[in-house]
PDB file of C-alpha atoms in Angstrom:
ATOM      1  CA  MET R   6     -27.755  18.503  17.861  1.00  0.00           C
ATOM      2  CA  LYS R   7     -30.415  16.397  16.168  1.00  0.00           C
ATOM      3  CA  VAL R   8     -30.151  13.979  13.227  1.00  0.00           C
ATOM      4  CA  ILE R   9     -33.582  13.530  11.636  1.00  0.00           C
ATOM      5  CA  ILE R  10     -35.394  12.475   8.471  1.00  0.00           C
ATOM      6  CA  ALA R  11     -35.598  15.586   6.297  1.00  0.00           C
ATOM      7  CA  ASP R  12     -38.862  16.886   4.852  1.00  0.00           C
ATOM      8  CA  LYS R  13     -40.103  19.798   2.752  1.00  0.00           C
ATOM      9  CA  SER R  14     -39.579  22.268   5.591  1.00  0.00           C
ATOM     10  CA  HIS R  15     -35.815  21.715   5.341  1.00  0.00           C
ATOM     11  CA  SER R  16     -35.602  22.841   1.697  1.00  0.00           C
ATOM     12  CA  ILE R  17     -34.194  26.184   2.926  1.00  0.00           C
ATOM     13  CA  TYR R  18     -30.901  24.334   3.513  1.00  0.00           C
ATOM     14  CA  ALA R  19     -30.596  22.947  -0.035  1.00  0.00           C
ATOM     15  CA  GLN R  20     -28.208  25.627  -1.320  1.00  0.00           C
ATOM     16  CA  ILE R  21     -25.812  25.455   1.634  1.00  0.00           C
ATOM     17  CA  ILE R  22     -25.789  21.656   1.340  1.00  0.00           C
ATOM     18  CA  CYS R  23     -24.729  21.847  -2.326  1.00  0.00           C
ATOM     19  CA  ASP R  24     -22.133  24.524  -1.566  1.00  0.00           C
ATOM     20  CA  THR R  25     -20.660  22.542   1.336  1.00  0.00           C
ATOM     21  CA  ILE R  26     -20.370  19.368  -0.758  1.00  0.00           C
ATOM     22  CA  ALA R  27     -18.652  21.236  -3.601  1.00  0.00           C
ATOM     23  CA  GLU R  28     -16.260  23.113  -1.290  1.00  0.00           C
ATOM     24  CA  SER R  29     -15.293  19.914   0.503  1.00  0.00           C
ATOM     25  CA  ALA R  30     -14.497  18.181  -2.787  1.00  0.00           C
ATOM     26  CA  ASN R  31     -12.323  21.113  -3.884  1.00  0.00           C
ATOM     27  CA  VAL R  32     -10.368  21.077  -0.637  1.00  0.00           C
ATOM     28  CA  ARG R  33      -9.768  17.324  -0.805  1.00  0.00           C
ATOM     29  CA  GLY R  34      -9.025  17.417  -4.515  1.00  0.00           C
ATOM     30  CA  THR R  35     -11.444  14.552  -5.142  1.00  0.00           C
ATOM     31  CA  GLY R  36     -14.053  13.983  -7.803  1.00  0.00           C
ATOM     32  CA  ILE R  37     -17.739  14.591  -7.173  1.00  0.00           C
ATOM     33  CA  ALA R  38     -21.029  14.007  -8.941  1.00  0.00           C
ATOM     34  CA  ARG R  39     -22.658  17.421  -8.585  1.00  0.00           C
ATOM     35  CA  ARG R  40     -26.267  17.879  -7.490  1.00  0.00           C
ATOM     36  CA  THR R  41     -28.486  20.950  -7.749  1.00  0.00           C
ATOM     37  CA  PRO R  42     -30.487  22.511  -4.898  1.00  0.00           C
ATOM     38  CA  GLU R  43     -33.662  21.444  -6.735  1.00  0.00           C
ATOM     39  CA  TYR R  44     -32.490  17.830  -6.708  1.00  0.00           C
ATOM     40  CA  ILE R  45     -31.751  17.995  -2.978  1.00  0.00           C
ATOM     41  CA  MET R  46     -35.183  19.513  -2.328  1.00  0.00           C
ATOM     42  CA  THR R  47     -36.854  16.623  -4.138  1.00  0.00           C
ATOM     43  CA  LYS R  48     -35.047  14.141  -1.888  1.00  0.00           C
ATOM     44  CA  MET R  49     -36.278  15.992   1.182  1.00  0.00           C
ATOM     45  CA  GLU R  50     -39.860  16.185  -0.072  1.00  0.00           C
ATOM     46  CA  ASN R  51     -39.884  12.445  -0.774  1.00  0.00           C
ATOM     47  CA  GLY R  52     -38.546  11.583   2.682  1.00  0.00           C
ATOM     48  CA  ASN R  53     -35.316  10.225   1.204  1.00  0.00           C
ATOM     49  CA  ALA R  54     -32.798  12.314   3.128  1.00  0.00           C
ATOM     50  CA  VAL R  55     -31.343  12.819   6.592  1.00  0.00           C
ATOM     51  CA  ILE R  56     -30.268  16.198   7.940  1.00  0.00           C
ATOM     52  CA  ALA R  57     -28.322  17.177  11.056  1.00  0.00           C
ATOM     53  CA  LEU R  58     -29.204  20.490  12.679  1.00  0.00           C
ATOM     54  CA  ASP R  59     -27.715  22.410  15.582  1.00  0.00           C
ATOM     55  CA  GLY R  60     -30.698  24.551  16.423  1.00  0.00           C
ATOM     56  CA  ASN R  61     -31.343  26.279  13.094  1.00  0.00           C
ATOM     57  CA  ASN R  62     -27.787  25.831  11.867  1.00  0.00           C
ATOM     58  CA  PHE R  63     -27.010  23.271   9.169  1.00  0.00           C
ATOM     59  CA  ALA R  64     -24.554  20.629  10.388  1.00  0.00           C
ATOM     60  CA  GLY R  65     -24.731  17.648   8.043  1.00  0.00           C
ATOM     61  CA  PHE R  66     -26.655  15.773   5.374  1.00  0.00           C
ATOM     62  CA  CYS R  67     -27.037  12.562   3.355  1.00  0.00           C
ATOM     63  CA  TYR R  68     -29.687  11.256   0.949  1.00  0.00           C
ATOM     64  CA  ILE R  69     -31.022   8.056  -0.612  1.00  0.00           C
ATOM     65  CA  GLU R  70     -31.006   7.321  -4.326  1.00  0.00           C
ATOM     66  CA  LYS R  71     -32.996   4.418  -5.803  1.00  0.00           C
ATOM     67  CA  TRP R  72     -31.733   2.508  -8.851  1.00  0.00           C
ATOM     68  CA  GLY R  73     -32.666  -0.494 -10.975  1.00  0.00           C
ATOM     69  CA  HIS R  74     -36.390  -0.229 -10.156  1.00  0.00           C
ATOM     70  CA  GLY R  75     -35.674  -0.399  -6.433  1.00  0.00           C
ATOM     71  CA  LYS R  76     -33.300  -3.379  -6.531  1.00  0.00           C
ATOM     72  CA  TYR R  77     -30.484  -1.095  -5.400  1.00  0.00           C
ATOM     73  CA  VAL R  78     -30.265   2.007  -3.244  1.00  0.00           C
ATOM     74  CA  ALA R  79     -27.308   4.258  -2.530  1.00  0.00           C
ATOM     75  CA  ASN R  80     -26.634   6.590   0.383  1.00  0.00           C
ATOM     76  CA  SER R  81     -25.098   9.594  -1.336  1.00  0.00           C
ATOM     77  CA  GLY R  82     -23.887  13.117  -0.677  1.00  0.00           C
ATOM     78  CA  LEU R  83     -22.700  12.507   2.894  1.00  0.00           C
ATOM     79  CA  ILE R  84     -21.379  15.829   4.156  1.00  0.00           C
ATOM     80  CA  VAL R  85     -20.644  17.532   7.471  1.00  0.00           C
ATOM     81  CA  HIS R  86     -20.282  21.308   7.695  1.00  0.00           C
ATOM     82  CA  PRO R  87     -16.697  22.367   8.581  1.00  0.00           C
ATOM     83  CA  ASN R  88     -17.888  23.816  11.900  1.00  0.00           C
ATOM     84  CA  TYR R  89     -19.017  20.375  13.067  1.00  0.00           C
ATOM     85  CA  ARG R  90     -16.282  18.054  11.834  1.00  0.00           C
ATOM     86  CA  GLY R  91     -14.163  15.889  14.082  1.00  0.00           C
ATOM     87  CA  ALA R  92     -16.937  15.066  16.571  1.00  0.00           C
ATOM     88  CA  GLY R  93     -18.303  11.856  15.055  1.00  0.00           C
ATOM     89  CA  LEU R  94     -21.289  13.471  13.347  1.00  0.00           C
ATOM     90  CA  ALA R  95     -20.622  11.825   9.975  1.00  0.00           C
ATOM     91  CA  LYS R  96     -20.899   8.404  11.585  1.00  0.00           C
ATOM     92  CA  LYS R  97     -24.223   9.315  13.216  1.00  0.00           C
ATOM     93  CA  ILE R  98     -25.609  10.551   9.886  1.00  0.00           C
ATOM     94  CA  LYS R  99     -24.327   7.467   8.079  1.00  0.00           C
ATOM     95  CA  HIS R 100     -25.972   5.130  10.577  1.00  0.00           C
ATOM     96  CA  LYS R 101     -29.239   7.084  10.432  1.00  0.00           C
ATOM     97  CA  ILE R 102     -29.471   7.062   6.627  1.00  0.00           C
ATOM     98  CA  PHE R 103     -28.510   3.380   6.464  1.00  0.00           C
ATOM     99  CA  GLU R 104     -31.170   2.481   9.024  1.00  0.00           C
ATOM    100  CA  HIS R 105     -33.727   4.567   7.114  1.00  0.00           C
ATOM    101  CA  SER R 106     -32.758   2.887   3.824  1.00  0.00           C
ATOM    102  CA  ARG R 107     -33.157  -0.586   5.308  1.00  0.00           C
ATOM    103  CA  LYS R 108     -36.612   0.253   6.686  1.00  0.00           C
ATOM    104  CA  LYS R 109     -37.878   1.968   3.537  1.00  0.00           C
ATOM    105  CA  PHE R 110     -36.309  -0.460   1.034  1.00  0.00           C
ATOM    106  CA  PRO R 111     -35.792  -3.710   3.024  1.00  0.00           C
ATOM    107  CA  GLU R 112     -35.169  -5.934  -0.020  1.00  0.00           C
ATOM    108  CA  ALA R 113     -32.776  -3.565  -1.798  1.00  0.00           C
ATOM    109  CA  LYS R 114     -29.015  -3.959  -1.937  1.00  0.00           C
ATOM    110  CA  VAL R 115     -27.316  -0.858  -0.535  1.00  0.00           C
ATOM    111  CA  PHE R 116     -24.200   0.273  -2.363  1.00  0.00           C
ATOM    112  CA  SER R 117     -21.634   3.033  -2.287  1.00  0.00           C
ATOM    113  CA  ILE R 118     -18.807   4.303  -4.474  1.00  0.00           C
ATOM    114  CA  THR R 119     -16.351   6.563  -2.706  1.00  0.00           C
ATOM    115  CA  THR R 120     -12.734   7.700  -2.565  1.00  0.00           C
ATOM    116  CA  GLY R 121     -12.980   8.613   1.129  1.00  0.00           C
ATOM    117  CA  LEU R 122     -11.229   6.308   3.582  1.00  0.00           C
ATOM    118  CA  ALA R 123     -13.474   7.421   6.436  1.00  0.00           C
ATOM    119  CA  VAL R 124     -16.606   6.544   4.435  1.00  0.00           C
ATOM    120  CA  MET R 125     -15.122   3.181   3.454  1.00  0.00           C
ATOM    121  CA  LYS R 126     -14.546   2.343   7.113  1.00  0.00           C
ATOM    122  CA  MET R 127     -18.069   3.426   8.109  1.00  0.00           C
ATOM    123  CA  ASN R 128     -19.475   1.302   5.303  1.00  0.00           C
ATOM    124  CA  SER R 129     -17.453  -1.684   6.443  1.00  0.00           C
ATOM    125  CA  ASP R 130     -18.683  -1.272  10.025  1.00  0.00           C
ATOM    126  CA  LEU R 131     -22.260  -1.410   8.701  1.00  0.00           C
ATOM    127  CA  GLY R 132     -21.639  -4.634   6.786  1.00  0.00           C
ATOM    128  CA  TYR R 133     -20.717  -3.400   3.311  1.00  0.00           C
ATOM    129  CA  LYS R 134     -18.130  -5.393   1.338  1.00  0.00           C
ATOM    130  CA  PRO R 135     -15.730  -4.090  -1.349  1.00  0.00           C
ATOM    131  CA  VAL R 136     -16.938  -5.359  -4.743  1.00  0.00           C
ATOM    132  CA  PRO R 137     -16.168  -4.816  -8.440  1.00  0.00           C
ATOM    133  CA  PHE R 138     -18.380  -2.319 -10.230  1.00  0.00           C
ATOM    134  CA  SER R 139     -20.028  -5.206 -12.102  1.00  0.00           C
ATOM    135  CA  GLU R 140     -21.853  -6.138  -8.866  1.00  0.00           C
ATOM    136  CA  LEU R 141     -23.380  -2.683  -8.548  1.00  0.00           C
ATOM    137  CA  THR R 142     -26.389  -1.362 -10.405  1.00  0.00           C
ATOM    138  CA  ASP R 143     -26.292  -1.370 -14.204  1.00  0.00           C
ATOM    139  CA  ASP R 144     -28.764   1.519 -14.271  1.00  0.00           C
ATOM    140  CA  GLN R 145     -27.251   3.834 -16.874  1.00  0.00           C
ATOM    141  CA  SER R 146     -28.675   6.946 -15.201  1.00  0.00           C
ATOM    142  CA  PHE R 147     -26.544   6.245 -12.127  1.00  0.00           C
ATOM    143  CA  TRP R 148     -23.327   6.083 -14.106  1.00  0.00           C
ATOM    144  CA  ASP R 149     -24.340   9.127 -16.136  1.00  0.00           C
ATOM    145  CA  GLY R 150     -24.270  11.028 -12.842  1.00  0.00           C
ATOM    146  CA  CYS R 151     -20.516  10.481 -12.711  1.00  0.00           C
ATOM    147  CA  GLN R 152     -19.983  12.705 -15.746  1.00  0.00           C
ATOM    148  CA  THR R 153     -19.476  15.796 -13.586  1.00  0.00           C
ATOM    149  CA  CYS R 154     -16.689  14.061 -11.639  1.00  0.00           C
ATOM    150  CA  LYS R 155     -13.159  15.077 -12.631  1.00  0.00           C
ATOM    151  CA  ASN R 156     -12.152  11.387 -12.706  1.00  0.00           C
ATOM    152  CA  TYR R 157     -14.853  10.420 -15.218  1.00  0.00           C
ATOM    153  CA  ASP R 158     -12.229   9.852 -17.904  1.00  0.00           C
ATOM    154  CA  VAL R 159     -10.731   7.075 -15.749  1.00  0.00           C
ATOM    155  CA  LEU R 160     -14.123   5.359 -15.531  1.00  0.00           C
ATOM    156  CA  THR R 161     -14.687   5.522 -19.291  1.00  0.00           C
ATOM    157  CA  ARG R 162     -11.105   4.542 -20.130  1.00  0.00           C
ATOM    158  CA  THR R 163     -11.507   1.306 -18.166  1.00  0.00           C
ATOM    159  CA  ASN R 164     -14.928   0.544 -19.667  1.00  0.00           C
ATOM    160  CA  ARG R 165     -16.564   1.213 -16.291  1.00  0.00           C
ATOM    161  CA  LYS R 166     -14.596  -1.591 -14.633  1.00  0.00           C
ATOM    162  CA  LEU R 167     -12.325   0.589 -12.478  1.00  0.00           C
ATOM    163  CA  CYS R 168     -12.043   4.099 -11.100  1.00  0.00           C
ATOM    164  CA  LEU R 169     -10.433   5.866  -8.153  1.00  0.00           C
ATOM    165  CA  CYS R 170     -13.658   5.210  -6.263  1.00  0.00           C
ATOM    166  CA  THR R 171     -14.097   1.900  -4.469  1.00  0.00           C
ATOM    167  CA  GLY R 172     -17.400   0.078  -4.890  1.00  0.00           C
ATOM    168  CA  MET R 173     -18.973  -1.319  -1.711  1.00  0.00           C
ATOM    169  CA  LEU R 174     -22.157  -3.339  -1.319  1.00  0.00           C
ATOM    170  CA  TYR R 175     -24.480  -4.397   1.511  1.00  0.00           C
ATOM    171  CA  ASP R 176     -26.516  -7.436   0.432  1.00  0.00           C
ATOM    172  CA  PRO R 177     -29.401  -8.055   2.889  1.00  0.00           C
ATOM    173  CA  GLU R 178     -29.710 -11.707   1.858  1.00  0.00           C
ATOM    174  CA  LYS R 179     -26.044 -12.456   2.514  1.00  0.00           C
ATOM    175  CA  ALA R 180     -26.139 -10.428   5.727  1.00  0.00           C
ATOM    176  CA  LYS R 181     -28.829 -12.743   7.117  1.00  0.00           C
ATOM    177  CA  ASN R 182     -26.594 -15.772   6.850  1.00  0.00           C
ATOM    178  CA  LYS R 183     -23.176 -14.393   7.684  1.00  0.00           C
ATOM    179  CA  VAL R 184     -21.369 -12.752  10.561  1.00  0.00           C
ATOM    180  CA  THR R 185     -20.031  -9.430   9.327  1.00  0.00           C
ATOM    181  CA  LYS R 186     -16.234  -9.302   9.105  1.00  0.00           C
ATOM    182  CA  ARG R 187     -14.955  -5.750   9.007  1.00  0.00           C
ATOM    183  CA  VAL R 188     -12.238  -4.738   6.603  1.00  0.00           C
ATOM    184  CA  LYS R 189      -9.265  -3.061   8.252  1.00  0.00           C
ATOM    185  CA  GLU R 190      -8.572   0.581   7.396  1.00  0.00           C
ATOM    186  CA  LYS R 191      -5.029  -0.224   6.278  1.00  0.00           C
ATOM    187  CA  THR R 192      -6.527  -2.502   3.606  1.00  0.00           C
ATOM    188  CA  PHE R 193      -8.538   0.412   2.203  1.00  0.00           C
ATOM    189  CA  LYS R 194      -5.444   2.619   2.263  1.00  0.00           C
ATOM    190  CA  ARG R 195      -3.452   0.028   0.330  1.00  0.00           C
ATOM    191  CA  LEU R 196      -6.273  -0.403  -2.206  1.00  0.00           C
ATOM    192  CA  LYS R 197      -6.544   3.356  -2.721  1.00  0.00           C
ATOM    193  CA  LYS R 198      -2.773   3.688  -3.172  1.00  0.00           C
ATOM    194  CA  ILE R 199      -2.697   0.919  -5.779  1.00  0.00           C
ATOM    195  CA  LYS R 200      -5.558   2.508  -7.743  1.00  0.00           C
ATOM    196  CA  GLU R 201      -3.958   5.953  -7.707  1.00  0.00           C
ATOM    197  CA  THR R 202      -0.629   4.535  -8.859  1.00  0.00           C
ATOM    198  CA  LEU R 203      -2.093   2.485 -11.700  1.00  0.00           C
ATOM    199  CA  LEU R 204      -4.907   4.686 -12.960  1.00  0.00           C
ATOM    200  CA  LEU R 205      -3.377   8.126 -12.581  1.00  0.00           C
ATOM    201  CA  LYS R 206      -0.062   6.945 -14.018  1.00  0.00           C
ATOM    202  CA  LYS R 207      -1.861   5.718 -17.148  1.00  0.00           C
ATOM    203  CA  ASN R 208      -3.708   9.017 -17.386  1.00  0.00           C
ATOM    204  CA  LYS R 209      -0.425  10.944 -17.538  1.00  0.00           C
ATOM    205  CA  LYS R 210       0.922   8.953 -20.469  1.00  0.00           C
TER     206      LYS R 210
END
């Protein structure tokens, strides 16, 4: 198994990456901002993606998105193929893409919005902090990407202040001066439960 920076030669995996992301979202019943194979290929060609391969078999993937003229970057589309789950591969990919983001965009704030508890914990281990959406990028094109998510109505109903996703941010300037304090998983679980109770309940009225 190898986890490497993707390039143009890996474009043959673009379709299976998109399919795996979509299938995973359907199984979990979560929202997802859909991406096309062409979009994934562009990320590979620009050196803004990480891919995990077991020989020639696709195992996992994640890519970098740049927002606000490079002031923010996001590590998006983290996925592990079902055949390779449960062995810690997601964590390896997450660490690789985060390291790559910090080297390529050292001054940028790295952010994430996710409903996944496992991703929240990995983010916390890397130094991300839960933050309100107002501290994330105000780049309209980023938020437009949420339109394909089934929870988009929640985001618009709250004037982009809340959603089922949790916003998390790694600020390189603050990280220089502080010792990272990890957020416990039970805290994320409680936060997710509160959001689901409040936001989904309102949606049913």
